[in-house]
GROMACS .gro file of N, CA and C in nm:
model
  447
    1MET      N    1  -0.257  -1.045  -3.606
    1MET     CA    2  -0.334  -1.125  -3.516
    1MET      C    3  -0.288  -1.266  -3.493
    2LYS      N    4  -0.258  -1.329  -3.610
    2LYS     CA    5  -0.215  -1.467  -3.600
    2LYS      C    6  -0.076  -1.475  -3.522
    3LYS      N    7   0.012  -1.373  -3.540
    3LYS     CA    8   0.137  -1.371  -3.466
    3LYS      C    9   0.110  -1.364  -3.310
    4CYS      N   10   0.021  -1.277  -3.278
    4CYS     CA   11  -0.011  -1.250  -3.138
    4CYS      C   12  -0.072  -1.386  -3.073
    5PHE      N   13  -0.158  -1.457  -3.138
    5PHE     CA   14  -0.217  -1.572  -3.099
    5PHE      C   15  -0.102  -1.676  -3.083
    6MET      N   16  -0.014  -1.688  -3.186
    6MET     CA   17   0.087  -1.778  -3.188
    6MET      C   18   0.180  -1.755  -3.073
    7LEU      N   19   0.216  -1.629  -3.045
    7LEU     CA   20   0.303  -1.592  -2.935
    7LEU      C   21   0.246  -1.629  -2.800
    8ILE      N   22   0.120  -1.600  -2.777
    8ILE     CA   23   0.043  -1.636  -2.661
    8ILE      C   24   0.044  -1.780  -2.645
    9ALA      N   25   0.007  -1.859  -2.745
    9ALA     CA   26   0.002  -2.004  -2.736
    9ALA      C   27   0.147  -2.064  -2.706
   10PHE      N   28   0.243  -2.009  -2.759
   10PHE     CA   29   0.385  -2.052  -2.734
   10PHE      C   30   0.417  -2.031  -2.583
   11LEU      N   31   0.387  -1.916  -2.530
   11LEU     CA   32   0.420  -1.879  -2.392
   11LEU      C   33   0.327  -1.969  -2.296
   12CYS      N   34   0.213  -1.991  -2.332
   12CYS     CA   35   0.117  -2.061  -2.247
   12CYS      C   36   0.158  -2.216  -2.244
   13CYS      N   37   0.188  -2.265  -2.361
   13CYS     CA   38   0.212  -2.414  -2.364
   13CYS      C   39   0.338  -2.441  -2.297
   14ALA      N   40   0.443  -2.357  -2.314
   14ALA     CA   41   0.574  -2.386  -2.246
   14ALA      C   42   0.570  -2.364  -2.102
   15GLY      N   43   0.488  -2.270  -2.058
   15GLY     CA   44   0.465  -2.250  -1.917
   15GLY      C   45   0.599  -2.216  -1.832
   16SER      N   46   0.615  -2.273  -1.721
   16SER     CA   47   0.726  -2.244  -1.634
   16SER      C   48   0.851  -2.330  -1.676
   17SER      N   49   0.848  -2.399  -1.777
   17SER     CA   50   0.962  -2.494  -1.805
   17SER      C   51   1.081  -2.417  -1.875
   18PHE      N   52   1.074  -2.278  -1.878
   18PHE     CA   53   1.179  -2.201  -1.945
   18PHE      C   54   1.301  -2.210  -1.854
   19ALA      N   55   1.412  -2.246  -1.916
   19ALA     CA   56   1.538  -2.236  -1.845
   19ALA      C   57   1.603  -2.097  -1.860
   20THR      N   58   1.651  -2.046  -1.748
   20THR     CA   59   1.698  -1.906  -1.757
   20THR      C   60   1.826  -1.895  -1.839
   21ASP      N   61   1.815  -1.793  -1.928
   21ASP     CA   62   1.920  -1.770  -2.027
   21ASP      C   63   1.965  -1.894  -2.107
   22HIS      N   64   1.861  -1.962  -2.147
   22HIS     CA   65   1.890  -2.080  -2.241
   22HIS      C   66   1.787  -2.066  -2.354
   23TRP      N   67   1.839  -2.061  -2.478
   23TRP     CA   68   1.743  -2.058  -2.594
   23TRP      C   69   1.668  -2.182  -2.601
   24GLN      N   70   1.534  -2.167  -2.634
   24GLN     CA   71   1.450  -2.273  -2.652
   24GLN      C   72   1.379  -2.245  -2.785
   25SER      N   73   1.330  -2.357  -2.846
   25SER     CA   74   1.257  -2.337  -2.975
   25SER      C   75   1.131  -2.424  -2.979
   26LYS      N   76   1.039  -2.380  -3.055
   26LYS     CA   77   0.916  -2.444  -3.072
   26LYS      C   78   0.861  -2.410  -3.207
   27SER      N   79   0.799  -2.498  -3.280
   27SER     CA   80   0.744  -2.469  -3.418
   27SER      C   81   0.589  -2.484  -3.402
   28GLN      N   82   0.516  -2.388  -3.462
   28GLN     CA   83   0.381  -2.392  -3.462
   28GLN      C   84   0.319  -2.287  -3.568
   29PHE      N   85   0.214  -2.318  -3.626
   29PHE     CA   86   0.151  -2.224  -3.716
   29PHE      C   87   0.236  -2.184  -3.826
   30GLY      N   88   0.338  -2.260  -3.867
   30GLY     CA   89   0.427  -2.222  -3.978
   30GLY      C   90   0.543  -2.132  -3.933
   31PHE      N   91   0.553  -2.111  -3.800
   31PHE     CA   92   0.672  -2.037  -3.746
   31PHE      C   93   0.758  -2.123  -3.665
   32SER      N   94   0.879  -2.094  -3.663
   32SER     CA   95   0.982  -2.150  -3.564
   32SER      C   96   1.007  -2.033  -3.476
   33ASN      N   97   0.975  -2.050  -3.346
   33ASN     CA   98   0.994  -1.947  -3.240
   33ASN      C   99   1.117  -1.984  -3.159
   34TYR      N  100   1.194  -1.886  -3.137
   34TYR     CA  101   1.316  -1.900  -3.051
   34TYR      C  102   1.304  -1.813  -2.935
   35LEU      N  103   1.298  -1.869  -2.818
   35LEU     CA  104   1.264  -1.798  -2.694
   35LEU      C  105   1.391  -1.791  -2.599
   36LEU      N  106   1.418  -1.681  -2.544
   36LEU     CA  107   1.530  -1.664  -2.436
   36LEU      C  108   1.458  -1.592  -2.322
   37THR      N  109   1.473  -1.650  -2.200
   37THR     CA  110   1.413  -1.592  -2.080
   37THR      C  111   1.528  -1.571  -1.979
   38ASN      N  112   1.522  -1.451  -1.923
   38ASN     CA  113   1.632  -1.424  -1.817
   38ASN      C  114   1.573  -1.444  -1.680
   39ALA      N  115   1.651  -1.424  -1.576
   39ALA     CA  116   1.618  -1.447  -1.432
   39ALA      C  117   1.506  -1.353  -1.391
   40GLN      N  118   1.482  -1.241  -1.455
   40GLN     CA  119   1.375  -1.153  -1.422
   40GLN      C  120   1.249  -1.198  -1.493
   41GLN      N  121   1.250  -1.306  -1.566
   41GLN     CA  122   1.137  -1.353  -1.649
   41GLN      C  123   1.093  -1.260  -1.760
   42HIS      N  124   1.196  -1.182  -1.809
   42HIS     CA  125   1.178  -1.108  -1.939
   42HIS      C  126   1.210  -1.205  -2.051
   43LYS      N  127   1.144  -1.185  -2.156
   43LYS     CA  128   1.150  -1.276  -2.271
   43LYS      C  129   1.180  -1.213  -2.401
   44LEU      N  130   1.282  -1.269  -2.475
   44LEU     CA  131   1.319  -1.223  -2.609
   44LEU      C  132   1.274  -1.326  -2.703
   45ILE      N  133   1.197  -1.299  -2.809
   45ILE     CA  134   1.141  -1.403  -2.901
   45ILE      C  135   1.176  -1.359  -3.031
   46LEU      N  136   1.235  -1.459  -3.110
   46LEU     CA  137   1.259  -1.438  -3.250
   46LEU      C  138   1.160  -1.538  -3.320
   47ALA      N  139   1.066  -1.480  -3.399
   47ALA     CA  140   0.966  -1.570  -3.466
   47ALA      C  141   1.013  -1.577  -3.614
   48CYS      N  142   1.049  -1.692  -3.666
   48CYS     CA  143   1.091  -1.716  -3.793
   48CYS      C  144   0.981  -1.778  -3.882
   49ASN      N  145   0.934  -1.702  -3.980
   49ASN     CA  146   0.833  -1.756  -4.075
   49ASN      C  147   0.897  -1.870  -4.165
   50ARG      N  148   0.869  -1.998  -4.137
   50ARG     CA  149   0.922  -2.108  -4.207
   50ARG      C  150   0.822  -2.137  -4.330
   51ASN      N  151   0.695  -2.140  -4.301
   51ASN     CA  152   0.593  -2.166  -4.409
   51ASN      C  153   0.454  -2.121  -4.364
   52ALA      N  154   0.447  -2.002  -4.298
   52ALA     CA  155   0.319  -1.940  -4.257
   52ALA      C  156   0.251  -1.861  -4.361
   53GLY      N  157   0.325  -1.843  -4.473
   53GLY     CA  158   0.262  -1.769  -4.587
   53GLY      C  159   0.334  -1.640  -4.603
   54VAL      N  160   0.335  -1.589  -4.732
   54VAL     CA  161   0.404  -1.468  -4.764
   54VAL      C  162   0.350  -1.341  -4.702
   55GLN      N  163   0.229  -1.348  -4.643
   55GLN     CA  164   0.170  -1.229  -4.581
   55GLN      C  165   0.231  -1.213  -4.443
   56HIS      N  166   0.301  -1.312  -4.390
   56HIS     CA  167   0.367  -1.289  -4.264
   56HIS      C  168   0.518  -1.278  -4.267
   57ASP      N  169   0.572  -1.202  -4.184
   57ASP     CA  170   0.724  -1.179  -4.189
   57ASP      C  171   0.783  -1.231  -4.054
   58HIS      N  172   0.914  -1.232  -4.052
   58HIS     CA  173   0.980  -1.271  -3.924
   58HIS      C  174   0.953  -1.152  -3.825
   59SER      N  175   0.984  -1.177  -3.701
   59SER     CA  176   0.966  -1.070  -3.604
   59SER      C  177   1.051  -1.094  -3.477
   60ILE      N  178   1.068  -0.985  -3.412
   60ILE     CA  179   1.139  -0.988  -3.274
   60ILE      C  180   1.035  -0.930  -3.173
   61SER      N  181   1.024  -0.993  -3.065
   61SER     CA  182   0.933  -0.956  -2.957
   61SER      C  183   1.010  -0.946  -2.822
   62PHE      N  184   0.979  -0.855  -2.741
   62PHE     CA  185   1.034  -0.850  -2.600
   62PHE      C  186   0.926  -0.836  -2.510
   63ILE      N  187   0.919  -0.911  -2.409
   63ILE     CA  188   0.815  -0.909  -2.304
   63ILE      C  189   0.874  -0.883  -2.181
   64MET      N  190   0.821  -0.779  -2.104
   64MET     CA  191   0.870  -0.748  -1.971
   64MET      C  192   0.750  -0.694  -1.889
   65ASP      N  193   0.734  -0.748  -1.770
   65ASP     CA  194   0.625  -0.704  -1.681
   65ASP      C  195   0.499  -0.702  -1.751
   66HIS      N  196   0.462  -0.811  -1.823
   66HIS     CA  197   0.333  -0.832  -1.887
   66HIS      C  198   0.310  -0.727  -2.011
   67ALA      N  199   0.413  -0.660  -2.042
   67ALA     CA  200   0.400  -0.571  -2.164
   67ALA      C  201   0.484  -0.628  -2.273
   68GLU      N  202   0.424  -0.614  -2.400
   68GLU     CA  203   0.492  -0.672  -2.514
   68GLU      C  204   0.535  -0.571  -2.610
   69TYR      N  205   0.660  -0.576  -2.654
   69TYR     CA  206   0.712  -0.482  -2.745
   69TYR      C  207   0.759  -0.551  -2.874
   70HIS      N  208   0.719  -0.500  -2.991
   70HIS     CA  209   0.750  -0.567  -3.117
   70HIS      C  210   0.822  -0.485  -3.210
   71ASN      N  211   0.904  -0.547  -3.294
   71ASN     CA  212   0.979  -0.465  -3.394
   71ASN      C  213   0.890  -0.403  -3.500
   72THR      N  214   0.767  -0.452  -3.514
   72THR     CA  215   0.681  -0.399  -3.619
   72THR      C  216   0.615  -0.263  -3.566
   73ALA      N  217   0.625  -0.230  -3.434
   73ALA     CA  218   0.573  -0.099  -3.382
   73ALA      C  219   0.687  -0.005  -3.364
   74ARG      N  220   0.704   0.082  -3.468
   74ARG     CA  221   0.811   0.180  -3.475
   74ARG      C  222   0.822   0.278  -3.348
   75GLN      N  223   0.699   0.300  -3.294
   75GLN     CA  224   0.699   0.401  -3.178
   75GLN      C  225   0.765   0.330  -3.054
   76THR      N  226   0.783   0.195  -3.058
   76THR     CA  227   0.847   0.132  -2.945
   76THR      C  228   0.994   0.160  -2.924
   77ALA      N  229   1.067   0.183  -3.035
   77ALA     CA  230   1.213   0.213  -3.030
   77ALA      C  231   1.286   0.105  -2.951
   78LEU      N  232   1.261  -0.015  -2.998
   78LEU     CA  233   1.333  -0.139  -2.950
   78LEU      C  234   1.467  -0.156  -3.010
   79VAL      N  235   1.578  -0.152  -2.932
   79VAL     CA  236   1.719  -0.164  -2.977
   79VAL      C  237   1.777  -0.278  -2.897
   80LEU      N  238   1.856  -0.364  -2.974
   80LEU     CA  239   1.924  -0.477  -2.914
   80LEU      C  240   2.070  -0.444  -2.928
   81LYS      N  241   2.143  -0.454  -2.824
   81LYS     CA  242   2.295  -0.434  -2.823
   81LYS      C  243   2.358  -0.570  -2.805
   82ILE      N  244   2.427  -0.621  -2.891
   82ILE     CA  245   2.471  -0.753  -2.891
   82ILE      C  246   2.625  -0.753  -2.856
   83ASP      N  247   2.666  -0.838  -2.765
   83ASP     CA  248   2.807  -0.851  -2.720
   83ASP      C  249   2.883  -0.712  -2.700
   84GLN      N  250   2.803  -0.620  -2.660
   84GLN     CA  251   2.858  -0.479  -2.629
   84GLN      C  252   2.917  -0.411  -2.742
   85ASN      N  253   2.897  -0.451  -2.861
   85ASN     CA  254   2.956  -0.377  -2.972
   85ASN      C  255   2.874  -0.348  -3.094
   86LEU      N  256   2.757  -0.422  -3.100
   86LEU     CA  257   2.663  -0.402  -3.216
   86LEU      C  258   2.523  -0.374  -3.166
   87SER      N  259   2.481  -0.252  -3.199
   87SER     CA  260   2.349  -0.200  -3.169
   87SER      C  261   2.265  -0.208  -3.295
   88ILE      N  262   2.144  -0.277  -3.288
   88ILE     CA  263   2.062  -0.296  -3.401
   88ILE      C  264   1.916  -0.269  -3.352
   89THR      N  265   1.845  -0.193  -3.441
   89THR     CA  266   1.704  -0.173  -3.422
   89THR      C  267   1.645  -0.280  -3.522
   90PRO      N  268   1.571  -0.374  -3.458
   90PRO     CA  269   1.512  -0.476  -3.549
   90PRO      C  270   1.419  -0.415  -3.658
   91PRO      N  271   1.434  -0.446  -3.785
   91PRO     CA  272   1.356  -0.381  -3.890
   91PRO      C  273   1.203  -0.432  -3.876
   92ALA      N  274   1.118  -0.345  -3.923
   92ALA     CA  275   0.976  -0.369  -3.921
   92ALA      C  276   0.938  -0.476  -4.023
   93THR      N  277   1.020  -0.492  -4.124
   93THR     CA  278   0.991  -0.584  -4.230
   93THR      C  279   1.126  -0.641  -4.281
   94THR      N  280   1.119  -0.752  -4.350
   94THR     CA  281   1.238  -0.802  -4.407
   94THR      C  282   1.226  -0.807  -4.565
   95THR      N  283   1.130  -0.741  -4.623
   95THR     CA  284   1.105  -0.747  -4.766
   95THR      C  285   1.175  -0.644  -4.840
   96TRP      N  286   1.218  -0.531  -4.779
   96TRP     CA  287   1.299  -0.419  -4.836
   96TRP      C  288   1.435  -0.462  -4.827
   97ARG      N  289   1.521  -0.424  -4.929
   97ARG     CA  290   1.663  -0.466  -4.927
   97ARG      C  291   1.736  -0.418  -4.793
   98SER      N  292   1.728  -0.294  -4.770
   98SER     CA  293   1.802  -0.246  -4.647
   98SER      C  294   1.751  -0.312  -4.513
   99ASP      N  295   1.615  -0.336  -4.513
   99ASP     CA  296   1.572  -0.394  -4.385
   99ASP      C  297   1.606  -0.545  -4.388
  100ALA      N  298   1.612  -0.608  -4.506
  100ALA     CA  299   1.652  -0.742  -4.524
  100ALA      C  300   1.801  -0.759  -4.469
  101ASP      N  301   1.882  -0.674  -4.510
  101ASP     CA  302   2.027  -0.676  -4.470
  101ASP      C  303   2.035  -0.655  -4.326
  102THR      N  304   1.964  -0.569  -4.265
  102THR     CA  305   1.957  -0.551  -4.125
  102THR      C  306   1.904  -0.674  -4.049
  103TRP      N  307   1.800  -0.740  -4.099
  103TRP     CA  308   1.740  -0.858  -4.044
  103TRP      C  309   1.858  -0.968  -4.040
  104ASN      N  310   1.919  -0.988  -4.153
  104ASN     CA  311   2.021  -1.090  -4.164
  104ASN      C  312   2.140  -1.068  -4.070
  105GLN      N  313   2.178  -0.943  -4.053
  105GLN     CA  314   2.279  -0.911  -3.955
  105GLN      C  315   2.230  -0.935  -3.816
  106LEU      N  316   2.110  -0.900  -3.787
  106LEU     CA  317   2.053  -0.919  -3.649
  106LEU      C  318   2.043  -1.070  -3.617
  107LYS      N  319   1.986  -1.148  -3.699
  107LYS     CA  320   1.965  -1.298  -3.669
  107LYS      C  321   2.103  -1.360  -3.662
  108ASP      N  322   2.203  -1.323  -3.742
  108ASP     CA  323   2.321  -1.393  -3.741
  108ASP      C  324   2.398  -1.351  -3.603
  109ALA      N  325   2.383  -1.226  -3.570
  109ALA     CA  326   2.449  -1.183  -3.433
  109ALA      C  327   2.378  -1.244  -3.324
  110LEU      N  328   2.247  -1.252  -3.315
  110LEU     CA  329   2.172  -1.326  -3.218
  110LEU      C  330   2.206  -1.467  -3.195
  111ALA      N  331   2.233  -1.536  -3.309
  111ALA     CA  332   2.258  -1.672  -3.314
  111ALA      C  333   2.392  -1.716  -3.229
  112LYS      N  334   2.476  -1.616  -3.225
  112LYS     CA  335   2.605  -1.646  -3.158
  112LYS      C  336   2.633  -1.555  -3.045
  113ALA      N  337   2.537  -1.475  -3.002
  113ALA     CA  338   2.548  -1.371  -2.896
  113ALA      C  339   2.576  -1.433  -2.764
  114ASN      N  340   2.668  -1.378  -2.691
  114ASN     CA  341   2.697  -1.416  -2.553
  114ASN      C  342   2.626  -1.326  -2.455
  115LYS      N  343   2.594  -1.199  -2.499
  115LYS     CA  344   2.529  -1.108  -2.415
  115LYS      C  345   2.435  -1.020  -2.503
  116ILE      N  346   2.310  -1.007  -2.460
  116ILE     CA  347   2.210  -0.924  -2.539
  116ILE      C  348   2.158  -0.826  -2.441
  117ASP      N  349   2.174  -0.693  -2.465
  117ASP     CA  350   2.115  -0.592  -2.383
  117ASP      C  351   1.998  -0.533  -2.462
  118VAL      N  352   1.890  -0.507  -2.390
  118VAL     CA  353   1.762  -0.456  -2.455
  118VAL      C  354   1.741  -0.316  -2.409
  119PHE      N  355   1.717  -0.232  -2.509
  119PHE     CA  356   1.687  -0.087  -2.479
  119PHE      C  357   1.552  -0.057  -2.536
  120LEU      N  358   1.468   0.026  -2.457
  120LEU     CA  359   1.347   0.075  -2.502
  120LEU      C  360   1.351   0.227  -2.484
  121GLN      N  361   1.312   0.293  -2.584
  121GLN     CA  362   1.315   0.444  -2.579
  121GLN      C  363   1.454   0.495  -2.528
  122GLY      N  364   1.559   0.429  -2.561
  122GLY     CA  365   1.699   0.469  -2.521
  122GLY      C  366   1.735   0.424  -2.377
  123GLN      N  367   1.652   0.360  -2.304
  123GLN     CA  368   1.678   0.321  -2.167
  123GLN      C  369   1.712   0.169  -2.164
  124HIS      N  370   1.811   0.132  -2.095
  124HIS     CA  371   1.852  -0.010  -2.073
  124HIS      C  372   1.750  -0.076  -1.981
  125VAL      N  373   1.677  -0.172  -2.032
  125VAL     CA  374   1.565  -0.233  -1.950
  125VAL      C  375   1.595  -0.386  -1.923
  126SER      N  376   1.680  -0.453  -1.988
  126SER     CA  377   1.702  -0.586  -1.968
  126SER      C  378   1.837  -0.650  -2.031
  127GLN      N  379   1.867  -0.760  -1.977
  127GLN     CA  380   1.987  -0.820  -2.023
  127GLN      C  381   1.970  -0.973  -2.036
  128PHE      N  382   2.025  -1.034  -2.137
  128PHE     CA  383   2.030  -1.175  -2.152
  128PHE      C  384   2.167  -1.228  -2.174
  129GLU      N  385   2.198  -1.335  -2.108
  129GLU     CA  386   2.325  -1.405  -2.137
  129GLU      C  387   2.312  -1.548  -2.165
  130PRO      N  388   2.285  -1.581  -2.286
  130PRO     CA  389   2.248  -1.716  -2.333
  130PRO      C  390   2.378  -1.813  -2.293
  131SER      N  391   2.329  -1.939  -2.244
  131SER     CA  392   2.431  -2.033  -2.212
  131SER      C  393   2.505  -2.075  -2.338
  132LEU      N  394   2.628  -2.118  -2.325
  132LEU     CA  395   2.705  -2.163  -2.441
  132LEU      C  396   2.640  -2.279  -2.507
  133GLU      N  397   2.589  -2.373  -2.416
  133GLU     CA  398   2.525  -2.493  -2.472
  133GLU      C  399   2.404  -2.453  -2.559
  134SER      N  400   2.326  -2.356  -2.514
  134SER     CA  401   2.213  -2.330  -2.588
  134SER      C  402   2.243  -2.247  -2.716
  135ILE      N  403   2.351  -2.175  -2.715
  135ILE     CA  404   2.392  -2.105  -2.838
  135ILE      C  405   2.441  -2.205  -2.937
  136GLN      N  406   2.508  -2.306  -2.897
  136GLN     CA  407   2.553  -2.408  -2.985
  136GLN      C  408   2.443  -2.495  -3.041
  137SER      N  409   2.337  -2.513  -2.953
  137SER     CA  410   2.228  -2.601  -3.004
  137SER      C  411   2.126  -2.522  -3.093
  138ILE      N  412   2.124  -2.391  -3.096
  138ILE     CA  413   2.018  -2.327  -3.160
  138ILE      C  414   2.082  -2.238  -3.285
  139ALA      N  415   2.207  -2.215  -3.281
  139ALA     CA  416   2.273  -2.125  -3.369
  139ALA      C  417   2.242  -2.153  -3.521
  140THR      N  418   2.251  -2.272  -3.564
  140THR     CA  419   2.228  -2.314  -3.698
  140THR      C  420   2.084  -2.288  -3.739
  141GLU      N  421   1.985  -2.313  -3.660
  141GLU     CA  422   1.844  -2.287  -3.684
  141GLU      C  423   1.824  -2.132  -3.695
  142ILE      N  424   1.879  -2.052  -3.611
  142ILE     CA  425   1.855  -1.902  -3.612
  142ILE      C  426   1.928  -1.851  -3.743
  143HIS      N  427   2.041  -1.897  -3.773
  143HIS     CA  428   2.124  -1.860  -3.890
  143HIS      C  429   2.027  -1.881  -4.020
  144GLY      N  430   1.953  -1.979  -4.010
  144GLY     CA  431   1.871  -2.014  -4.137
  144GLY      C  432   1.742  -1.935  -4.149
  145CYS      N  433   1.721  -1.843  -4.067
  145CYS     CA  434   1.602  -1.753  -4.064
  145CYS      C  435   1.627  -1.624  -4.153
  146ASP      N  436   1.663  -1.658  -4.282
  146ASP     CA  437   1.697  -1.548  -4.372
  146ASP      C  438   1.582  -1.459  -4.406
  147ALA      N  439   1.612  -1.327  -4.433
  147ALA     CA  440   1.517  -1.230  -4.469
  147ALA      C  441   1.438  -1.274  -4.590
  148ASN      N  442   1.312  -1.222  -4.603
  148ASN     CA  443   1.231  -1.257  -4.713
  148ASN      C  444   1.252  -1.178  -4.837
  149GLY      N  445   1.339  -1.068  -4.816
  149GLY     CA  446   1.359  -0.973  -4.933
  149GLY      C  447   1.464  -1.028  -5.034
   0.00000   0.00000   0.00000
């Protein structure tokens, strides 16, 4: 519930100031949130638990046409294809070793990605192409979002 409130607050506070395909960051409620918005106003959000407490984990969310998809909902089948060569299903948790390894691979790839394709239930639904400037400005922060496991 806290994550949903945090996500809504993040989106409302930032409003229409989102630059297209430009990583933006905001910290609140113990999370660092990294947001990428494309021209269709689809949003990819990496929420990194910096000090929100051990009961909260990192997460990936995708918002399209007022619908939200989260890595914690396995029925969603959210898959990110990064730079046309690495396909990753964001893990539901980062506390198990295999999921922690997947999370670390995902956040490292996202931090330097030039192109991110989003798939839901096996269908390509969106694409992001972060600007080089935003990749350079946010990469170190995203790299620091290590798994909790």
